[in-house]
PDB file of C-alpha atoms in Angstrom:
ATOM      1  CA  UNK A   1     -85.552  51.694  24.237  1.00  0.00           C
ATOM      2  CA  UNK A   2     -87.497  51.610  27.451  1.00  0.00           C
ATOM      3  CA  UNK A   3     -86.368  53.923  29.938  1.00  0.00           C
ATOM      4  CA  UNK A   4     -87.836  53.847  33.141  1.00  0.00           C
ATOM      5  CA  UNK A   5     -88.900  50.738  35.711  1.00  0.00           C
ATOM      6  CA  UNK A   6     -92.920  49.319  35.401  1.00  0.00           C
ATOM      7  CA  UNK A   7     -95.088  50.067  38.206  1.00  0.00           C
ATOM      8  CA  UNK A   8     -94.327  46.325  39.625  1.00  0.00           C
ATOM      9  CA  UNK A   9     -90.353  46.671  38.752  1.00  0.00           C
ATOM     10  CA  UNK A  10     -90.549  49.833  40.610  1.00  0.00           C
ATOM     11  CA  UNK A  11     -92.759  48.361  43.840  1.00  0.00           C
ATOM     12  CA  UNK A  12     -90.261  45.259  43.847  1.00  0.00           C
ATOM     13  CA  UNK A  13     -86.939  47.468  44.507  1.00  0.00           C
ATOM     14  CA  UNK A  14     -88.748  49.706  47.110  1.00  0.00           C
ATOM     15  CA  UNK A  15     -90.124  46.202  48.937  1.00  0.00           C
ATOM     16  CA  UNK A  16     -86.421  44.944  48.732  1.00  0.00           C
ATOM     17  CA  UNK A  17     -85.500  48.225  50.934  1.00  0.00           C
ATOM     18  CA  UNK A  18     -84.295  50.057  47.788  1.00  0.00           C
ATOM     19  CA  UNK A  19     -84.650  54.067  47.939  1.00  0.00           C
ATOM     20  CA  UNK A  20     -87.701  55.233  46.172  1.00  0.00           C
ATOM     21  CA  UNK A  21     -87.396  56.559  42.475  1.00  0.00           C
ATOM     22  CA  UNK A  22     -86.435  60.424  42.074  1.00  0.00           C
ATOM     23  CA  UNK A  23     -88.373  60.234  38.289  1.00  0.00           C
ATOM     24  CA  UNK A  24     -91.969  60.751  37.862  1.00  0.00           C
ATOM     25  CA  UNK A  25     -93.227  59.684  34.390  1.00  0.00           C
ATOM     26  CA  UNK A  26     -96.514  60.453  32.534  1.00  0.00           C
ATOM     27  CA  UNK A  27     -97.813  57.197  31.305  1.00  0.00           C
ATOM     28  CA  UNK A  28    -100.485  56.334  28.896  1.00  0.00           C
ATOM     29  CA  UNK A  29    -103.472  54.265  29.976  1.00  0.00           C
ATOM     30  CA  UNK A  30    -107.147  53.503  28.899  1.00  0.00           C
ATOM     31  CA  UNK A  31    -109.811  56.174  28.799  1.00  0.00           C
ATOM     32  CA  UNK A  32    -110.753  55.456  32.310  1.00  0.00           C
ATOM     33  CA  UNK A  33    -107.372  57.350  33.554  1.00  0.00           C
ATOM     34  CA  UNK A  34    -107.041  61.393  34.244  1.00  0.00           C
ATOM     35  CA  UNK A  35    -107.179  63.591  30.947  1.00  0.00           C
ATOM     36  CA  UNK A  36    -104.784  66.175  29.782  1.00  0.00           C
ATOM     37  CA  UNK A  37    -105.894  68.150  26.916  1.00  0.00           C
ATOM     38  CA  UNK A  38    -103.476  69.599  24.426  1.00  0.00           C
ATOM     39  CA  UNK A  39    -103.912  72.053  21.654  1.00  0.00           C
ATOM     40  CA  UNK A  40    -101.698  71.343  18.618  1.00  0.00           C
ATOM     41  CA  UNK A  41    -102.018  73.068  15.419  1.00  0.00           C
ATOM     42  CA  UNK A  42    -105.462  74.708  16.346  1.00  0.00           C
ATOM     43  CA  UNK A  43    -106.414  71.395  17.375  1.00  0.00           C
ATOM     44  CA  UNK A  44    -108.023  70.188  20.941  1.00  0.00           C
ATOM     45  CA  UNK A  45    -106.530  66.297  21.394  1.00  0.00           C
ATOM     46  CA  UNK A  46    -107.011  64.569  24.702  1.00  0.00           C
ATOM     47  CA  UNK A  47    -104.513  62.020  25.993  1.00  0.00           C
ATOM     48  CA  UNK A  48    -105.219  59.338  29.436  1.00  0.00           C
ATOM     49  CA  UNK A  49    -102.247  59.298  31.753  1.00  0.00           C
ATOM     50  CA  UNK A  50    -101.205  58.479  35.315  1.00  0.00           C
ATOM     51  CA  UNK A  51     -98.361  60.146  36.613  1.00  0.00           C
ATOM     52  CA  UNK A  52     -96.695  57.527  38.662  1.00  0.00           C
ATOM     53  CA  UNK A  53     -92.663  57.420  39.898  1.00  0.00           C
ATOM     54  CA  UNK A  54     -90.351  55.067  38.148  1.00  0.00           C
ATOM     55  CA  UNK A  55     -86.593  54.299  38.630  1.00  0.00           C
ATOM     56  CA  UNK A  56     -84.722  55.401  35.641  1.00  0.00           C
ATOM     57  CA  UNK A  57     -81.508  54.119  33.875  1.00  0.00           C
ATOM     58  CA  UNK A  58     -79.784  56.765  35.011  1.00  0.00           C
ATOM     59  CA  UNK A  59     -80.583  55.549  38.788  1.00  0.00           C
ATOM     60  CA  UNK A  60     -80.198  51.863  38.487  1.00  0.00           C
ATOM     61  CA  UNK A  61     -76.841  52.506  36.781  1.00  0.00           C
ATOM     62  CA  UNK A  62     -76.166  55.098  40.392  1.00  0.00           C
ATOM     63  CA  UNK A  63     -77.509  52.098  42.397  1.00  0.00           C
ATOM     64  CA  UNK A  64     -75.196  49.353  41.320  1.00  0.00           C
ATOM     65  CA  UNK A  65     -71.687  51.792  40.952  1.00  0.00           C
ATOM     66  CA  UNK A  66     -72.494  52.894  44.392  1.00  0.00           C
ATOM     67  CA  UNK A  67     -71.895  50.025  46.044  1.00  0.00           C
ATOM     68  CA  UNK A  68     -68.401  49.871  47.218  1.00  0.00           C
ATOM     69  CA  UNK A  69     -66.007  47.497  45.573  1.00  0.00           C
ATOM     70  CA  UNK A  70     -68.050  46.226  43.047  1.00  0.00           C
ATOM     71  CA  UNK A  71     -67.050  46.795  39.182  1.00  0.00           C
ATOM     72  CA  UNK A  72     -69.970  46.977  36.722  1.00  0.00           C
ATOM     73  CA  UNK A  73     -69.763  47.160  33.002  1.00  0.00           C
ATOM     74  CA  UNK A  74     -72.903  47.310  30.147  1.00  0.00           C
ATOM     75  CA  UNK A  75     -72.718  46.642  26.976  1.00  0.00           C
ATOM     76  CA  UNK A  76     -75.323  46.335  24.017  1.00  0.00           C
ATOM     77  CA  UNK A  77     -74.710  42.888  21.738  1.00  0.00           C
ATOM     78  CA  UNK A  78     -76.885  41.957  18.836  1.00  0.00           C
ATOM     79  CA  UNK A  79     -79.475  40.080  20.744  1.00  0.00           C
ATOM     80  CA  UNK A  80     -79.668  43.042  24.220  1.00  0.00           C
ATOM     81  CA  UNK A  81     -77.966  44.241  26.826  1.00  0.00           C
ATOM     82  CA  UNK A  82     -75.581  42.723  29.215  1.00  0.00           C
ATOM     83  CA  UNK A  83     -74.467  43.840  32.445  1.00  0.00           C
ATOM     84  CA  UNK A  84     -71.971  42.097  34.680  1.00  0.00           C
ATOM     85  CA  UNK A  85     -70.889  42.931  37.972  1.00  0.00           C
ATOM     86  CA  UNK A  86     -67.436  42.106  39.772  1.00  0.00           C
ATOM     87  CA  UNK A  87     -66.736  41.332  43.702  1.00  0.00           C
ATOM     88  CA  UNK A  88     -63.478  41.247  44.449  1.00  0.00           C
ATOM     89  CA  UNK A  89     -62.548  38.318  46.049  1.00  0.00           C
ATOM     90  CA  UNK A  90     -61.765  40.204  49.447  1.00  0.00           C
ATOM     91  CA  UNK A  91     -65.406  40.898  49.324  1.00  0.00           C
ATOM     92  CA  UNK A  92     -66.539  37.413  48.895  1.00  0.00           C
ATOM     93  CA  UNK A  93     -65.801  37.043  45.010  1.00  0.00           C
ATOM     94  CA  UNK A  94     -67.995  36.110  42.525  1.00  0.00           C
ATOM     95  CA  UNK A  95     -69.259  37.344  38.619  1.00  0.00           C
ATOM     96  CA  UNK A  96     -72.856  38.136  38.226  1.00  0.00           C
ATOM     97  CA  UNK A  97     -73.874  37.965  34.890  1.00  0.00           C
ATOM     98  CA  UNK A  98     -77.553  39.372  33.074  1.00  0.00           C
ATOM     99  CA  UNK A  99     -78.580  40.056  29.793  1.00  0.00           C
ATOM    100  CA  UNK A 100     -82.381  41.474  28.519  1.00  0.00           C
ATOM    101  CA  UNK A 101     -83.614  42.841  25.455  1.00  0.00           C
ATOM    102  CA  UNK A 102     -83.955  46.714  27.249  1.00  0.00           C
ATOM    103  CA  UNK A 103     -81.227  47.635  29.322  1.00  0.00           C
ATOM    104  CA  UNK A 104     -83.617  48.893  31.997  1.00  0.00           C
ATOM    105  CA  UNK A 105     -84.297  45.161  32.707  1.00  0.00           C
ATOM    106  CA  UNK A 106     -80.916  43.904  32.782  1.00  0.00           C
ATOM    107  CA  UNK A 107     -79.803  46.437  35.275  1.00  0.00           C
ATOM    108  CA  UNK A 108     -83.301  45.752  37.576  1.00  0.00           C
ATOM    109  CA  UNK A 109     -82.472  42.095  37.083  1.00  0.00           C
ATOM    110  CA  UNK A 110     -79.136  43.060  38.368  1.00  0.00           C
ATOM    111  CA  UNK A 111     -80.185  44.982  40.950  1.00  0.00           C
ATOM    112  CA  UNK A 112     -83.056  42.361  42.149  1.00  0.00           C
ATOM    113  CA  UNK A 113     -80.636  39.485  42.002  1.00  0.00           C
ATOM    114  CA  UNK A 114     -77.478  41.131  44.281  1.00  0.00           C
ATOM    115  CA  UNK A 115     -80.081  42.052  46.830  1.00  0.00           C
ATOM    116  CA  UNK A 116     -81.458  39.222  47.173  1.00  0.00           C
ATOM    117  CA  UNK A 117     -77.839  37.480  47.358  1.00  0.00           C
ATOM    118  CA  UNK A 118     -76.699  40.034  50.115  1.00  0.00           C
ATOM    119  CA  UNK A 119     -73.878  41.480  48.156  1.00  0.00           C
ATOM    120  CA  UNK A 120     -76.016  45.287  48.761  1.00  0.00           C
TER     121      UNK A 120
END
């Protein structure tokens, strides 16, 4: 299960006006990236990474339960993750549905999809 926002999830919520991510991550990339060396088991290995900040599940989760008066459930089915969200009708009304294979997606989806609606 994924756990943290791509670089372009991540650049998409900060352009919408979003708070930037309190998570940095250590990801993996080709041999042209920075090099960490490791010694395992007498053992020198090198591994490419980029540190880079990401928006967690943990944060998205914050993000959309923050907002007042909205009601937000997840759930995992058989086929991914679906997250719905609630206005009450004083607030407008409406039911926002999303569903995605990795719950990080859903709730970005989520998140991309009230913002651009105005309901945060």
């Amino acid at each position: 299960m994924k756990q943290y926002t791509t670089p372009e999830q991540t650049a998409k919520l900060i352009e919408l006006g979003f708070e930037k991510p309190m998570w940095r991550v250590a990801r993996k990339f080709d041999d042209q990236s920075p090099r960490i060396a490791i010694t395992s088991f007498g053992k020198l290995m090198t591994f490419s990474y980029e540190d880079v900040f990401a928006y967690s599940v943990g944060e998205l989760i914050k993000i959309l339960e923050d907002v007042a008066s909205i009601v937000m459930s997840y759930s995992y089915q058989k086929n991914g993750y679906y997250v719905r969200v609630i206005i009450p009708k004083r607030e407008g009304g409406g039911m926002y549905r999303i569903s995605q294979i990795e719950l990080i997606d859903a709730l970005y989806d989520m998140c991309v999809k009230l913002k651009e609606e105005d309901v945060i």
